[in-house]
Rosetta silent file (secondary structure, phi, psi, omega in degrees, C-alpha in Angstrom):
SEQUENCE: MDIDFFWLALGLAALGYFIGDGLKNFKNPSSTNPIESLDEFDKHELLKENEVHWFMGVSKEDAKKLLEEHPDIPHITLNGRVYYPKAKLREWLLNLGD
SCORE:     score description
SCORE:     0.000 S_00000001
   1 L     0.000  -37.647  175.288  107.841   75.900   64.603 S_00000001
   2 H   -66.694  -27.172  173.822  110.429   76.266   67.355 S_00000001
   3 H   -72.585  -37.394  170.666  109.315   79.961   67.755 S_00000001
   4 H   -65.011  -36.787  174.132  105.679   78.943   68.212 S_00000001
   5 H   -70.136  -29.447  171.354  106.726   76.497   70.882 S_00000001
   6 H   -58.080  -44.433 -177.151  108.803   79.195   72.592 S_00000001
   7 H   -77.406  -30.954  177.929  105.746   81.512   72.805 S_00000001
   8 H   -66.928  -36.394  178.455  103.581   78.758   73.918 S_00000001
   9 H   -72.102  -44.250  177.299  105.965   77.727   76.717 S_00000001
  10 H   -67.254  -35.615  176.546  106.349   81.286   77.726 S_00000001
  11 H   -67.842  -34.789  178.265  102.517   81.880   77.927 S_00000001
  12 H   -73.305  -35.094  174.870  102.183   78.772   80.056 S_00000001
  13 H   -64.048  -40.504  178.711  104.881   79.891   82.324 S_00000001
  14 H   -68.576  -40.046  177.274  103.312   83.276   82.706 S_00000001
  15 H   -59.234  -54.808  174.539   99.975   81.573   83.335 S_00000001
  16 H   -58.846  -41.469 -179.466  101.360   79.415   86.103 S_00000001
  17 H   -57.877  -54.618 -175.154  103.066   82.395   87.687 S_00000001
  18 H   -59.858  -43.837  179.383   99.717   84.481   87.803 S_00000001
  19 H   -67.137  -41.266  178.788   97.702   81.531   89.191 S_00000001
  20 H   -61.202  -43.659  175.129  100.328   80.771   91.764 S_00000001
  21 H   -60.916  -35.911  172.810  100.491   84.387   92.761 S_00000001
  22 H   -69.951  -30.505 -178.258   96.823   84.501   93.176 S_00000001
  23 L   -83.541   -6.220 -172.950   96.603   81.425   95.291 S_00000001
  24 L   -54.204  -50.008 -172.771   99.224   82.811   97.773 S_00000001
  25 L  -114.232   44.300  175.779   96.608   83.998  100.357 S_00000001
  26 L   -56.838  -56.041 -179.781   93.940   81.570   99.370 S_00000001
  27 L   -86.063   -9.172 -179.401   93.445   80.277  102.916 S_00000001
  28 L  -138.780   66.061 -170.915   94.409   83.458  104.613 S_00000001
  29 H   -86.696   16.341 -179.308   92.714   86.297  102.845 S_00000001
  30 H   -62.529  -17.869  178.935   92.675   88.575  105.999 S_00000001
  31 H   -57.543  -43.429 -173.831   95.626   90.748  104.441 S_00000001
  32 L  -136.295  115.158  173.069   93.229   92.473  102.103 S_00000001
  33 L  -110.006  122.871 -172.932   89.514   92.590  102.845 S_00000001
  34 H   -67.433  -35.273 -178.751   87.604   94.184   99.979 S_00000001
  35 H   -61.085  -55.211 -170.981   84.570   94.991  102.224 S_00000001
  36 H   -57.325  -40.241 -170.659   86.842   97.266  104.538 S_00000001
  37 H   -65.886  -39.199  177.650   88.315   99.013  101.455 S_00000001
  38 H   -60.962  -46.002  176.210   84.620   99.811  100.230 S_00000001
  39 H   -55.436  -47.459 -179.653   83.726  101.269  103.762 S_00000001
  40 H   -51.335  -51.300  178.548   86.949  103.408  103.389 S_00000001
  41 H   -65.170  -31.686 -172.338   85.750  104.675   99.881 S_00000001
  42 H   -72.468  -30.143 -173.179   82.184  105.332  101.227 S_00000001
  43 L   -54.268  -32.140 -171.126   83.600  107.718  103.876 S_00000001
  44 L  -117.967   -0.601  177.664   84.288  110.369  101.172 S_00000001
  45 L   -76.786  136.948  166.844   81.696  109.501   98.575 S_00000001
  46 E  -107.797  137.775  173.289   78.954  112.029   97.866 S_00000001
  47 E   -98.861  141.671  179.884   75.511  111.269   96.602 S_00000001
  48 E   -73.109  162.867 -174.095   73.584  113.545   94.269 S_00000001
  49 L   -73.462  -22.801 -178.709   70.136  114.611   95.633 S_00000001
  50 L   -91.746    9.824  170.959   68.530  112.481   92.904 S_00000001
  51 L  -107.688  -11.840 -179.664   70.460  109.324   94.069 S_00000001
  52 H   -62.654  -31.211  177.891   69.446  109.368   97.651 S_00000001
  53 H   -63.953  -40.337 -178.794   66.294  107.354   97.086 S_00000001
  54 H   -57.804  -45.551 -174.921   68.420  104.546   95.457 S_00000001
  55 H   -70.004  -39.028  172.057   70.647  104.584   98.576 S_00000001
  56 H   -65.185  -35.556 -173.631   67.824  104.593  100.929 S_00000001
  57 L    78.775   31.152  170.587   65.859  101.912   99.017 S_00000001
  58 L  -125.198 -174.212 -175.398   62.614  103.906   98.785 S_00000001
  59 L   -76.903  158.198  176.666   60.711  105.634   95.984 S_00000001
  60 H   -51.649  -39.192 -175.613   61.781  109.049   94.709 S_00000001
  61 H   -73.328  -31.299  177.089   58.779  110.671   96.102 S_00000001
  62 H   -71.925  -49.925  177.492   59.309  109.208   99.728 S_00000001
  63 H   -52.293  -46.093  177.949   62.969  110.383   99.648 S_00000001
  64 H   -62.577  -35.448  172.556   61.912  113.922   98.563 S_00000001
  65 H   -64.825  -45.203 -176.455   59.450  114.024  101.376 S_00000001
  66 H   -64.391  -40.854 -178.949   61.856  112.832  103.888 S_00000001
  67 H   -63.903  -41.859  172.614   64.431  115.347  102.763 S_00000001
  68 H   -60.500  -44.249 -174.364   61.802  118.063  103.067 S_00000001
  69 H   -76.374  -16.276 -174.116   60.536  117.072  106.432 S_00000001
  70 L  -134.064   83.893 -174.243   64.102  116.699  107.857 S_00000001
  71 L   -73.811   -5.256 -178.609   66.343  119.766  107.086 S_00000001
  72 L   -87.633    1.788  175.330   68.974  118.303  109.672 S_00000001
  73 L   -62.757  123.714  179.525   70.096  115.667  107.138 S_00000001
  74 L   -55.232  117.583  176.109   73.871  116.102  106.676 S_00000001
  75 L  -144.309  168.084 -175.169   74.356  117.728  103.295 S_00000001
  76 E  -131.747  134.540  169.199   76.714  119.850  101.286 S_00000001
  77 E  -116.358  121.674 -173.400   75.670  122.499   98.819 S_00000001
  78 E  -126.743  117.506  177.910   78.096  123.155   95.967 S_00000001
  79 L    61.341   40.598 -179.155   77.325  125.406   92.957 S_00000001
  80 L    68.948    0.812  175.591   73.627  125.354   93.929 S_00000001
  81 E  -108.367  144.421 -171.411   73.505  121.615   93.879 S_00000001
  82 E   -95.902  136.614  172.677   72.868  119.467   97.093 S_00000001
  83 E  -135.762  148.102 -178.611   75.111  116.434   97.787 S_00000001
  84 E  -119.767  123.477 -176.868   74.939  114.063  100.689 S_00000001
  85 E   -61.550  125.678 -165.942   77.937  112.475  102.251 S_00000001
  86 H   -65.704  -41.753  174.555   77.267  108.676  102.035 S_00000001
  87 H   -59.776  -43.156 -176.249   78.761  107.914  105.429 S_00000001
  88 H   -72.746  -31.664 -176.341   77.070  110.661  107.277 S_00000001
  89 H   -71.614  -43.033  176.441   73.813  109.839  105.549 S_00000001
  90 H   -64.660  -26.482  179.399   74.021  106.078  106.643 S_00000001
  91 H   -74.533  -41.668 -170.818   74.913  107.195  110.151 S_00000001
  92 H   -75.911  -33.797  175.139   72.008  109.589  110.292 S_00000001
  93 H   -68.728  -38.839 -176.435   69.507  106.842  109.054 S_00000001
  94 H   -67.103  -32.558 -177.743   70.855  104.352  111.686 S_00000001
  95 L   -89.675   -0.657 -174.549   70.205  107.068  114.417 S_00000001
  96 L   -64.795  -36.010 -171.980   66.759  107.994  113.006 S_00000001
  97 L   -82.478  -14.351 -171.562   64.818  105.656  115.179 S_00000001
  98 L   -75.688    0.000    0.000   66.736  106.816  118.520 S_00000001
């Protein structure tokens, strides 16, 4: 019985530690911004040619037509496959109406 109580007490102590550690920056979360870290990840992420429609939010047919009509879209060809840098594609789309 004493051993069970010991493990229960140890578990509660660990629980208190992790909850307290998680609440340290509760009112000041500016030290780590998950959105900024996602943007940093996007800078180097490559989209496959069949994923571009999802990124743009259009149908596969519309994305295919857009890619055919605009050969100046930033892309990389590796091993015969076409990849689109996510950050460059986003920038190109934003500047498309200019």
